[in-house]
Short mmCIF file of C-alpha atoms and ligand atoms in Angstrom, two decimals:
data_model
loop_
_atom_site.label_atom_id
_atom_site.label_comp_id
_atom_site.label_asym_id
_atom_site.label_seq_id
_atom_site.Cartn_x
_atom_site.Cartn_y
_atom_site.Cartn_z
CA UNK A 11 106.29 -16.11 4.92
CA UNK A 12 108.90 -16.22 2.25
CA UNK A 13 110.77 -19.44 1.98
CA UNK A 14 112.26 -19.36 -1.48
CA UNK A 15 115.28 -17.36 -2.47
CA UNK A 16 114.37 -13.79 -3.31
CA UNK A 17 116.10 -12.92 -6.63
CA UNK A 18 115.32 -11.76 -10.14
CA UNK A 19 114.19 -14.73 -12.21
CA UNK A 20 115.78 -13.54 -15.42
CA UNK A 21 117.94 -10.98 -17.19
CA UNK A 22 115.03 -9.26 -18.90
CA UNK A 23 113.20 -8.86 -15.60
CA UNK A 24 116.27 -7.34 -14.00
CA UNK A 25 116.87 -4.94 -16.89
CA UNK A 26 113.23 -3.84 -16.90
CA UNK A 27 113.22 -3.36 -13.13
CA UNK A 28 116.44 -1.32 -13.18
CA UNK A 29 115.21 0.63 -16.19
CA UNK A 30 111.95 1.13 -14.28
CA UNK A 31 113.92 2.72 -11.48
CA UNK A 32 115.89 4.86 -13.89
CA UNK A 33 112.95 6.02 -16.00
CA UNK A 34 110.96 8.44 -13.89
CA UNK A 35 110.12 12.08 -13.37
CA UNK A 36 113.76 12.75 -14.17
CA UNK A 37 113.19 11.69 -17.79
CA UNK A 38 109.68 12.90 -18.41
CA UNK A 39 109.75 16.12 -16.48
CA UNK A 40 113.27 17.24 -15.50
CA UNK A 41 115.06 16.32 -18.74
CA UNK A 42 112.78 18.38 -21.01
CA UNK A 43 112.82 21.41 -18.74
CA UNK A 44 116.56 21.27 -18.18
CA UNK A 45 117.06 20.96 -21.92
CA UNK A 46 114.80 23.95 -22.37
CA UNK A 47 116.69 26.04 -19.84
CA UNK A 48 120.14 25.05 -21.05
CA UNK A 49 120.06 25.70 -24.75
CA UNK A 50 118.37 22.69 -26.38
CA UNK A 51 120.17 20.24 -28.65
CA UNK A 52 123.73 20.95 -27.52
CA UNK A 53 122.66 20.13 -23.98
CA UNK A 54 121.13 16.88 -25.21
CA UNK A 55 124.52 15.94 -26.65
CA UNK A 56 126.29 16.77 -23.41
CA UNK A 57 123.77 14.66 -21.58
CA UNK A 58 124.40 11.64 -23.80
CA UNK A 59 128.17 11.97 -23.29
CA UNK A 60 127.61 12.16 -19.51
CA UNK A 61 125.56 8.97 -19.59
CA UNK A 62 128.39 7.16 -21.36
CA UNK A 63 131.32 8.55 -19.40
CA UNK A 64 129.82 8.85 -15.95
CA UNK A 65 126.60 6.91 -15.86
CA UNK A 66 127.59 3.64 -17.44
CA UNK A 67 130.84 3.33 -15.48
CA UNK A 68 129.24 4.16 -12.14
CA UNK A 69 126.38 1.79 -12.81
CA UNK A 70 128.75 -1.13 -13.44
CA UNK A 71 130.53 -0.30 -10.16
CA UNK A 72 127.33 -0.16 -8.12
CA UNK A 73 125.84 -3.33 -9.56
CA UNK A 74 129.15 -5.10 -9.08
CA UNK A 75 129.45 -4.13 -5.40
CA UNK A 76 125.94 -5.43 -4.68
CA UNK A 77 126.16 -8.54 -6.78
CA UNK A 78 129.40 -9.86 -5.31
CA UNK A 79 128.00 -9.51 -1.78
CA UNK A 80 124.44 -10.75 -2.42
CA UNK A 81 123.44 -8.47 0.41
CA UNK A 82 122.05 -5.06 1.37
CA UNK A 83 124.22 -1.98 0.77
CA UNK A 84 125.69 -1.86 4.30
CA UNK A 85 126.81 -5.49 4.23
CA UNK A 86 128.01 -5.08 0.64
CA UNK A 87 130.40 -2.26 1.55
CA UNK A 88 131.39 -4.10 4.72
CA UNK A 89 132.43 -7.01 2.58
CA UNK A 90 134.91 -4.73 0.83
CA UNK A 91 136.21 -3.39 4.12
CA UNK A 92 134.58 -3.24 7.53
CA UNK A 93 135.43 0.44 7.84
CA UNK A 94 133.61 1.25 4.62
CA UNK A 95 130.19 0.05 5.72
CA UNK A 96 129.12 3.66 6.35
CA UNK A 97 129.13 4.24 2.58
CA UNK A 98 126.42 1.60 2.41
CA UNK A 99 124.55 3.13 5.32
CA UNK A 100 124.58 6.48 3.52
CA UNK A 101 123.23 4.69 0.45
CA UNK A 102 120.40 3.23 2.55
CA UNK A 103 119.49 6.45 4.33
CA UNK A 104 119.52 8.72 1.27
CA UNK A 105 116.51 7.06 -0.36
CA UNK A 106 114.44 7.82 2.75
CA UNK A 107 114.91 11.53 2.06
CA UNK A 108 114.06 11.10 -1.58
CA UNK A 109 110.94 8.95 -1.11
CA UNK A 110 109.49 11.67 1.11
CA UNK A 111 109.43 14.28 -1.64
CA UNK A 112 109.40 12.19 -4.81
CA UNK A 113 106.15 10.52 -3.80
CA UNK A 114 104.42 13.90 -3.43
CA UNK A 115 105.08 14.53 -7.11
CA UNK A 116 103.96 10.95 -7.75
CA UNK A 117 100.73 11.84 -5.93
CA UNK A 118 100.35 14.93 -8.11
CA UNK A 119 100.65 12.85 -11.28
CA UNK A 120 98.03 10.48 -9.93
CA UNK A 121 95.69 13.41 -9.28
CA UNK A 122 96.32 14.83 -12.75
CA UNK A 123 95.73 11.43 -14.39
CA UNK A 124 92.46 10.76 -12.57
CA UNK A 125 91.30 14.35 -13.00
CA UNK A 126 92.07 14.49 -16.72
CA UNK A 127 88.49 14.05 -17.83
CA UNK A 128 87.38 17.09 -15.81
CA UNK A 129 90.34 19.17 -17.02
CA UNK A 130 93.55 20.04 -15.22
CA UNK A 131 94.06 23.50 -16.65
CA UNK A 132 94.82 26.12 -14.02
CA UNK A 133 94.43 23.59 -11.23
CA UNK A 134 97.89 23.59 -9.74
CA UNK A 135 97.54 26.62 -7.45
CA UNK A 136 94.37 25.39 -5.80
CA UNK A 137 95.29 21.72 -5.69
CA UNK A 138 98.81 22.16 -4.34
CA UNK A 139 97.68 24.14 -1.26
CA UNK A 140 94.98 21.62 -0.41
CA UNK A 141 97.35 19.60 1.77
CA UNK A 142 94.82 16.92 2.86
CA UNK A 143 94.04 16.17 -0.77
CA UNK A 144 97.69 16.10 -1.77
CA UNK A 145 98.36 13.82 1.20
CA UNK A 146 95.55 11.52 0.09
CA UNK A 147 97.02 11.11 -3.38
CA UNK A 148 100.54 10.76 -2.00
CA UNK A 149 99.27 8.09 0.39
CA UNK A 150 97.55 6.11 -2.36
CA UNK A 151 100.66 6.37 -4.48
CA UNK A 152 102.86 5.11 -1.63
CA UNK A 153 100.47 2.32 -0.72
CA UNK A 154 100.59 1.08 -4.27
CA UNK A 155 104.39 1.06 -4.12
CA UNK A 156 104.31 -0.81 -0.81
CA UNK A 157 101.97 -3.37 -2.28
CA UNK A 158 104.49 -4.12 -5.04
CA UNK A 159 107.39 -4.28 -2.59
CA UNK A 160 105.50 -6.74 -0.40
CA UNK A 161 105.37 -9.16 -3.32
CA UNK A 162 109.15 -9.49 -3.17
CA UNK A 163 111.75 -9.08 -5.89
CA UNK A 164 110.54 -11.76 -8.28
CA UNK A 165 106.80 -11.67 -7.69
CA UNK A 166 106.49 -7.97 -6.94
CA UNK A 167 109.16 -5.80 -8.53
CA UNK A 168 110.01 -8.00 -11.50
CA UNK A 169 106.42 -8.81 -12.39
CA UNK A 170 105.33 -5.19 -12.07
CA UNK A 171 108.21 -4.03 -14.27
CA UNK A 172 107.40 -6.57 -16.94
CA UNK A 173 103.85 -5.24 -17.14
CA UNK A 174 104.31 -1.51 -16.55
CA UNK A 175 107.48 -0.80 -18.52
CA UNK A 176 106.16 -1.94 -21.91
CA UNK A 177 102.95 0.04 -21.26
CA UNK A 178 104.98 3.12 -20.43
CA UNK A 179 107.08 2.68 -23.54
CA UNK A 180 104.06 2.31 -25.80
CA UNK A 181 102.47 5.39 -24.26
CA UNK A 182 105.51 7.62 -24.73
CA UNK A 183 105.98 6.44 -28.32
CA UNK A 184 102.30 7.08 -29.00
CA UNK A 185 102.34 10.53 -27.42
CA UNK A 186 105.55 11.51 -29.23
CA UNK A 187 103.98 10.29 -32.49
CA UNK A 188 100.89 12.37 -31.81
CA UNK A 189 102.97 15.43 -31.02
CA UNK A 190 104.87 15.12 -34.29
CA UNK A 191 101.64 15.27 -36.27
CA UNK A 192 100.52 18.60 -34.81
CA UNK A 193 101.63 20.53 -37.89
CA UNK A 194 102.64 24.13 -37.46
CA UNK A 195 105.58 24.65 -35.10
CA UNK A 196 106.67 21.01 -35.05
CA UNK A 197 109.74 21.79 -37.13
CA UNK A 198 110.81 24.60 -34.83
CA UNK A 199 110.38 22.34 -31.83
CA UNK A 200 112.46 19.64 -33.45
CA UNK A 201 115.14 22.10 -34.47
CA UNK A 202 115.43 23.38 -30.90
CA UNK A 203 115.68 19.85 -29.56
CA UNK A 204 117.88 18.26 -32.22
CA UNK A 205 120.02 20.88 -33.98
CA UNK A 206 122.90 21.81 -31.69
CA UNK A 207 124.05 25.36 -31.24
CA UNK A 208 127.34 25.01 -29.39
CA UNK A 209 127.47 28.63 -28.39
CA UNK A 210 124.93 27.75 -25.69
CA UNK A 211 127.41 25.49 -23.90
CA UNK A 212 129.37 26.61 -20.86
CA UNK A 213 130.63 25.02 -17.63
CA UNK A 214 127.19 25.33 -16.08
CA UNK A 215 125.58 23.28 -18.85
CA UNK A 216 128.22 20.56 -18.50
CA UNK A 217 127.55 20.40 -14.81
CA UNK A 218 123.78 20.27 -15.14
CA UNK A 219 124.08 17.51 -17.76
CA UNK A 220 126.31 15.39 -15.54
CA UNK A 221 124.12 15.82 -12.47
CA UNK A 222 121.05 15.01 -14.53
CA UNK A 223 122.69 11.80 -15.77
CA UNK A 224 123.20 10.59 -12.18
CA UNK A 225 119.71 11.44 -11.17
CA UNK A 226 118.12 9.96 -14.23
CA UNK A 227 120.05 6.69 -13.96
CA UNK A 228 119.24 6.34 -10.22
CA UNK A 229 122.91 6.37 -9.28
CA UNK A 230 124.62 7.54 -6.13
CA UNK A 231 122.51 5.64 -3.66
CA UNK A 232 121.83 2.02 -2.94
CA UNK A 233 119.48 1.29 -5.81
CA UNK A 234 121.66 -0.36 -8.42
CA UNK A 235 123.60 -1.94 -5.59
CA UNK A 236 120.46 -3.43 -4.12
CA UNK A 237 119.00 -4.60 -7.43
CA UNK A 238 122.45 -5.92 -8.39
CA UNK A 239 122.53 -7.99 -5.22
CA UNK A 240 119.46 -9.88 -6.40
CA UNK A 241 121.14 -10.98 -9.63
CA UNK A 242 122.91 -14.26 -10.11
CA UNK A 243 125.37 -15.58 -12.64
CA UNK A 244 122.72 -15.70 -15.35
CA UNK A 245 122.84 -11.94 -15.75
CA UNK A 246 125.47 -10.26 -17.88
CA UNK A 247 126.42 -7.03 -16.11
CA UNK A 248 127.93 -5.13 -19.05
CA UNK A 249 125.06 -5.94 -21.35
CA UNK A 250 122.49 -5.12 -18.68
CA UNK A 251 124.08 -1.75 -17.89
CA UNK A 252 124.19 -0.88 -21.58
CA UNK A 253 120.53 -1.73 -21.97
CA UNK A 254 119.49 0.22 -18.86
CA UNK A 255 121.43 3.32 -19.98
CA UNK A 256 120.02 2.93 -23.48
CA UNK A 257 116.38 2.65 -22.35
CA UNK A 258 116.68 5.50 -19.93
CA UNK A 259 118.18 7.80 -22.56
CA UNK A 260 115.69 6.67 -25.17
CA UNK A 261 112.75 7.54 -22.93
CA UNK A 262 114.26 10.94 -22.14
CA UNK A 263 114.67 11.62 -25.86
CA UNK A 264 111.13 10.46 -26.58
CA UNK A 265 109.89 12.77 -23.83
CA UNK A 266 111.67 15.61 -25.63
CA UNK A 267 110.06 14.57 -28.91
CA UNK A 268 106.69 14.55 -27.21
CA UNK A 269 107.06 17.90 -25.48
CA UNK A 270 109.06 20.29 -27.69
CA UNK A 271 106.99 20.05 -30.87
CA UNK A 272 103.85 20.51 -28.76
CA UNK A 273 105.28 23.52 -26.96
CA UNK A 274 106.43 25.06 -30.26
CA UNK A 275 103.02 24.43 -31.76
CA UNK A 276 100.99 25.95 -28.95
CA UNK A 277 103.31 28.62 -27.59
CA UNK A 278 106.62 29.07 -29.45
CA UNK A 279 107.74 31.73 -26.96
CA UNK A 280 108.20 29.03 -24.37
CA UNK A 281 111.02 27.28 -26.26
CA UNK A 282 114.18 27.91 -24.30
CA UNK A 283 112.32 29.72 -21.55
CA UNK A 284 113.11 29.20 -17.92
CA UNK A 285 109.55 28.25 -17.15
CA UNK A 286 110.58 24.63 -17.45
CA UNK A 287 109.36 23.53 -14.07
CA UNK A 288 105.84 24.49 -15.01
CA UNK A 289 106.04 22.56 -18.28
CA UNK A 290 104.34 19.37 -17.18
CA UNK A 291 101.97 20.65 -14.50
CA UNK A 292 100.85 23.99 -15.95
CA UNK A 293 101.66 24.31 -19.65
CA UNK A 294 100.74 20.81 -20.81
CA UNK A 295 97.36 20.87 -19.02
CA UNK A 296 96.63 24.13 -20.87
CA UNK A 297 97.58 22.44 -24.12
CA UNK A 298 95.37 19.44 -23.36
CA UNK A 299 92.48 21.74 -22.44
CA UNK A 300 92.63 23.38 -25.85
CA UNK A 301 92.18 20.03 -27.59
CA UNK A 302 88.68 19.15 -26.39
CA UNK A 303 87.80 15.50 -25.93
CA UNK A 304 90.99 14.26 -27.61
CA UNK A 305 92.90 16.40 -25.14
CA UNK A 306 91.20 14.69 -22.21
CA UNK A 307 92.21 11.28 -23.46
CA UNK A 308 95.76 12.35 -24.27
CA UNK A 309 95.99 14.03 -20.87
CA UNK A 310 94.89 10.86 -19.12
CA UNK A 311 97.37 8.75 -21.05
CA UNK A 312 100.19 11.22 -20.50
CA UNK A 313 99.74 11.56 -16.74
CA UNK A 314 99.08 7.84 -16.31
CA UNK A 315 102.42 7.28 -18.03
CA UNK A 316 104.25 9.76 -15.80
CA UNK A 317 102.61 8.16 -12.77
CA UNK A 318 103.73 4.68 -13.84
CA UNK A 319 107.26 5.97 -14.32
CA UNK A 320 107.20 7.51 -10.85
CA UNK A 321 105.86 4.32 -9.21
CA UNK A 322 108.60 2.10 -10.63
CA UNK A 323 111.19 4.61 -9.39
CA UNK A 324 109.75 4.91 -5.89
CA UNK A 325 109.53 1.13 -5.62
CA UNK A 326 113.28 0.94 -6.15
CA UNK A 327 113.91 3.55 -3.47
CA UNK A 328 111.67 1.76 -0.99
CA UNK A 329 113.36 -1.56 -1.78
CA UNK A 330 116.81 -0.31 -0.75
CA UNK A 331 115.58 0.59 2.72
CA UNK A 332 113.27 -2.42 3.04
CA UNK A 333 116.05 -4.84 2.12
CA UNK A 334 118.32 -3.42 4.80
CA UNK A 335 115.64 -3.52 7.50
CA UNK A 336 114.62 -7.08 6.66
CA UNK A 337 118.18 -8.33 6.76
CA UNK A 338 119.44 -6.37 9.74
CA UNK A 339 116.43 -6.79 12.01
CA UNK A 340 115.16 -10.12 10.65
CA UNK A 341 111.63 -8.83 10.21
CA UNK A 342 109.16 -9.69 7.47
CA UNK A 343 109.07 -7.94 4.10
CA UNK A 344 105.50 -6.85 4.77
CA UNK A 345 106.36 -5.21 8.08
CA UNK A 346 109.46 -3.55 6.70
CA UNK A 347 107.88 -2.27 3.47
CA UNK A 348 104.82 -0.88 5.22
CA UNK A 349 106.97 0.65 7.95
CA UNK A 350 109.13 2.48 5.40
CA UNK A 351 106.21 3.94 3.44
CA UNK A 352 104.32 4.94 6.59
CA UNK A 353 107.32 6.83 7.91
CA UNK A 354 107.91 8.54 4.57
CA UNK A 355 104.23 9.39 4.25
CA UNK A 356 104.25 11.19 7.59
CA UNK A 357 107.35 13.18 6.67
CA UNK A 358 105.89 14.01 3.27
CA UNK A 359 102.94 15.94 4.74
CA UNK A 360 104.86 19.06 5.87
CA UNK A 361 106.85 18.92 2.62
CA UNK A 362 103.64 18.85 0.59
CA UNK A 363 102.29 21.77 2.58
CA UNK A 364 105.45 23.77 2.02
CA UNK A 365 105.59 22.93 -1.68
CA UNK A 366 102.09 24.21 -2.31
CA UNK A 367 102.28 27.34 -0.18
CA UNK A 368 105.84 28.46 -0.81
CA UNK A 369 106.91 27.14 -4.22
CA UNK A 370 103.64 27.26 -6.10
CA UNK A 371 101.80 30.09 -4.41
CA UNK A 372 104.80 32.18 -3.41
CA UNK A 373 103.95 32.63 0.27
CA UNK A 374 107.54 33.36 1.15
CA UNK A 375 106.74 34.07 4.78
CA UNK A 376 106.48 30.28 5.18
CA UNK A 377 109.80 29.62 3.45
CA UNK A 378 112.46 27.49 5.02
CA UNK A 379 115.92 29.09 4.53
CA UNK A 380 114.42 30.97 1.61
CA UNK A 381 112.93 27.96 -0.14
CA UNK A 382 110.22 25.34 0.11
CA UNK A 383 111.02 22.07 1.86
CA UNK A 384 110.94 20.01 -1.33
CA UNK A 385 113.57 22.18 -2.98
CA UNK A 386 115.58 22.00 0.23
CA UNK A 387 115.45 18.19 0.39
CA UNK A 388 116.08 17.99 -3.33
CA UNK A 389 119.20 20.14 -3.16
CA UNK A 390 120.62 18.35 -0.13
CA UNK A 391 120.23 14.99 -1.85
CA UNK A 392 120.64 15.62 -5.57
CA UNK A 393 123.20 18.35 -5.54
CA UNK A 394 125.36 17.14 -2.69
CA UNK A 395 124.76 13.64 -1.42
CA UNK A 396 124.03 11.69 -4.61
CA UNK A 397 127.28 12.64 -6.34
CA UNK A 398 129.05 11.72 -3.11
CA UNK A 399 127.41 8.28 -3.12
CA UNK A 400 128.47 7.77 -6.73
CA UNK A 401 131.99 8.92 -5.97
CA UNK A 402 132.27 6.46 -3.10
CA UNK A 403 131.15 3.57 -5.34
CA UNK A 404 133.67 4.55 -8.01
CA UNK A 405 136.55 4.94 -5.59
CA UNK A 406 135.67 1.65 -3.91
CA UNK A 407 135.94 -0.22 -7.21
CA UNK A 408 138.70 1.92 -8.73
CA UNK A 409 141.07 2.10 -5.79
CA UNK A 410 140.11 -0.47 -3.19
CA UNK A 411 138.80 -3.53 -5.00
CA UNK A 412 140.76 -2.48 -8.15
CA UNK A 413 139.03 -2.54 -11.53
CA UNK A 414 141.18 -5.42 -12.85
CA UNK A 415 139.94 -7.59 -9.99
CA UNK A 416 136.38 -6.44 -10.53
CA UNK A 417 136.53 -7.33 -14.22
CA UNK A 418 138.04 -10.71 -13.39
CA UNK A 419 135.34 -11.42 -10.82
CA UNK A 420 132.62 -10.36 -13.24
CA UNK A 421 133.99 -12.54 -16.02
CA UNK A 422 134.32 -15.47 -13.66
CA UNK A 423 130.66 -15.07 -12.75
CA UNK A 424 129.56 -15.20 -16.37
CA UNK A 425 129.55 -11.58 -17.58
CA UNK A 426 131.38 -10.83 -20.80
CA UNK A 427 133.23 -7.60 -20.09
CA UNK A 428 134.65 -6.92 -23.56
CA UNK A 429 138.08 -7.26 -25.19
CA UNK A 430 141.44 -6.23 -23.75
CA UNK A 431 141.32 -2.66 -25.07
CA UNK A 432 137.83 -2.04 -23.83
CA UNK A 433 138.75 -3.41 -20.43
CA UNK A 434 141.77 -1.16 -20.25
CA UNK A 435 139.63 1.84 -21.11
CA UNK A 436 137.16 0.83 -18.42
CA UNK A 437 139.92 0.52 -15.79
CA UNK A 438 141.26 3.96 -16.71
CA UNK A 439 137.81 5.49 -16.55
CA UNK A 440 136.93 3.99 -13.16
CA UNK A 441 140.21 4.98 -11.67
CA UNK A 442 140.76 8.45 -13.06
CA UNK A 443 138.22 10.00 -15.39
CA UNK A 444 134.90 9.22 -13.74
CA UNK A 445 135.89 10.01 -10.11
CA UNK A 446 137.52 13.28 -11.15
CA UNK A 447 134.40 14.31 -13.06
CA UNK A 448 132.14 13.36 -10.18
CA UNK A 449 134.35 15.30 -7.81
CA UNK A 450 133.94 18.27 -10.13
CA UNK A 451 130.15 17.88 -9.94
CA UNK A 452 130.32 17.60 -6.15
CA UNK A 453 132.58 20.61 -5.61
CA UNK A 454 130.65 22.75 -8.06
CA UNK A 455 127.46 21.74 -6.26
CA UNK A 456 128.90 22.91 -2.94
CA UNK A 457 130.24 26.11 -4.47
CA UNK A 458 126.90 26.80 -6.16
CA UNK A 459 125.05 26.44 -2.86
CA UNK A 460 127.52 28.63 -0.98
CA UNK A 461 127.51 31.29 -3.69
CA UNK A 462 123.73 31.35 -3.54
CA UNK A 463 123.93 31.83 0.21
CA UNK A 464 122.41 28.42 0.87
CA UNK A 465 124.75 27.50 3.71
CA UNK A 466 121.95 25.54 5.36
CA UNK A 467 121.88 23.07 2.46
CA UNK A 468 125.60 22.38 2.76
CA UNK A 469 125.47 22.16 6.55
CA UNK A 470 122.50 19.76 6.45
CA UNK A 471 124.25 17.51 3.93
CA UNK A 472 127.42 17.45 6.03
CA UNK A 473 125.43 16.81 9.21
CA UNK A 474 123.58 13.97 7.50
CA UNK A 475 126.87 12.48 6.39
CA UNK A 476 128.30 12.81 9.90
CA UNK A 477 125.22 11.15 11.44
CA UNK A 478 125.46 8.24 9.00
CA UNK A 479 129.15 7.73 9.71
CA UNK A 480 128.68 8.06 13.47
CA UNK A 481 125.69 5.72 13.60
CA UNK A 482 127.53 3.16 11.52
CA UNK A 483 130.56 3.04 13.76
CA UNK A 484 128.46 3.04 16.91
CA UNK A 485 125.75 0.55 15.99
CA UNK A 486 126.50 -1.34 12.81
CA UNK A 487 130.20 -1.89 12.33
CA UNK A 488 130.45 -4.70 14.84
CA UNK A 489 127.03 -6.25 14.43
CA UNK A 490 125.73 -8.61 11.81
CA UNK A 491 123.91 -6.62 9.16
CA UNK A 492 122.65 -9.67 7.27
CA UNK A 493 122.60 -10.81 3.66
CA UNK A 494 119.98 -11.78 1.08
CA UNK A 495 120.17 -15.34 2.39
CA UNK A 496 118.57 -14.14 5.64
CA UNK A 497 115.37 -13.38 3.74
CA UNK A 498 114.88 -17.09 3.27
CA UNK A 499 114.61 -17.49 7.00
CA UNK A 500 111.51 -15.34 7.26
N1 PFF B 3 115.82 7.95 -11.82
C1 PFF B 3 114.56 8.48 -11.43
C2 PFF B 3 114.10 9.51 -12.39
O1 PFF B 3 114.77 9.77 -13.38
O2 PFF B 3 113.07 10.08 -12.12
C3 PFF B 3 114.53 9.15 -10.12
C4 PFF B 3 115.26 8.53 -9.07
C5 PFF B 3 114.87 7.32 -8.62
C6 PFF B 3 116.33 9.17 -8.62
C7 PFF B 3 115.58 6.76 -7.69
C8 PFF B 3 117.04 8.62 -7.67
C9 PFF B 3 116.67 7.42 -7.24
F1 PFF B 3 117.37 6.84 -6.33
#
């Protein structure tokens, strides 16, 4: 029974928790392979610009919407306008999709970490098709996340972040440091990662960088909104968003420093190759295997770090859904948290099966619209629905609440939002630049899917959107969807 108010105790805890959500497989796995596929250093630069122009602005909007309402995403959008609550419902439902596949990869990292001392080289093909074993690791991974969620915001999420985030940071710094001492090849790796060649940049690279920024910063769904709702006047929103963006980018860059010199040292042909997806689960285990006992230890530390990063991200996804269920249905945190992970666990089983058989072992006769289920879910959410969620948050602040009012409200509640010029730039960005760029990401995403013949992805995303809107107007618009204060009643 929770009787005290459920909020972050302090600014540092909030920043670490939000950074914990942001830092995940997106930084340690996707960022290096996307950099590798898209030309190296010039892509890194594009990515940093995307974080500043798109990420930071959208993050302020999302945190603001949640914080002013002190409520779950549905109630928060309802507070802006009753007919906008569906945007919040979309933001609550999207994480359900993502938990189902993200936690499978979380389970993989757990398997790789615990198996490090016996060697992970060449294991992926056999492990990934052993669905019961994958399900076991996914289940343990999800149970651990549920356990943290059950502790509440202050005693679960905040405490966990304060312990795990510094550990993660130390590990990535240590591994990057180790990588830089490997000797031969290190320079080539660094050159690929840090010396831009602008001839590699085209519209596709810009698009990939922007989409990666959203994903990496956990934007476009209810996460920053939900975490923002648990902050009070003691948290400075501008400063917090700057810190979260900074940490997230720093970890991505450190991941690059850890991976590229190592790749260049062990197999220079892989620099810039399209084999990126295999980088973490196939190539690195081979590298670790060639290092003997040291390799086993480094492997354990590396996969433990990736697993920690994945846990803190999944916790944030589970929290969005849990918060809504607690407040709407007035049930306990324990019931809600366990319910969410159980449901996602069950859905994850067929996805895990499909991932192993279709994506890893190429059994295309089991494909689903030509792909494995994880890729399908990933494209529906990341390519189409997440940018839409981010766009809705930006438009809500830019055109409905109005950025001037948002800045005034934020200043009144204790956040220093910068001088007059900076504020004017922010207003212009929220209203024009950021939404237009996000729209560009969204439309290009749709075009890319249609061009690739993936009509099913577009249709599923539209159907999902329609179901969220329909369900909202039928069941939620005229009922009380609760606020954070309701948690005190439990
Ligand atoms: N930001 C996390 C990462 O970079 O891995 C992933 C993620 C978490 C994406 C939560 C989306 C999300 F809602």
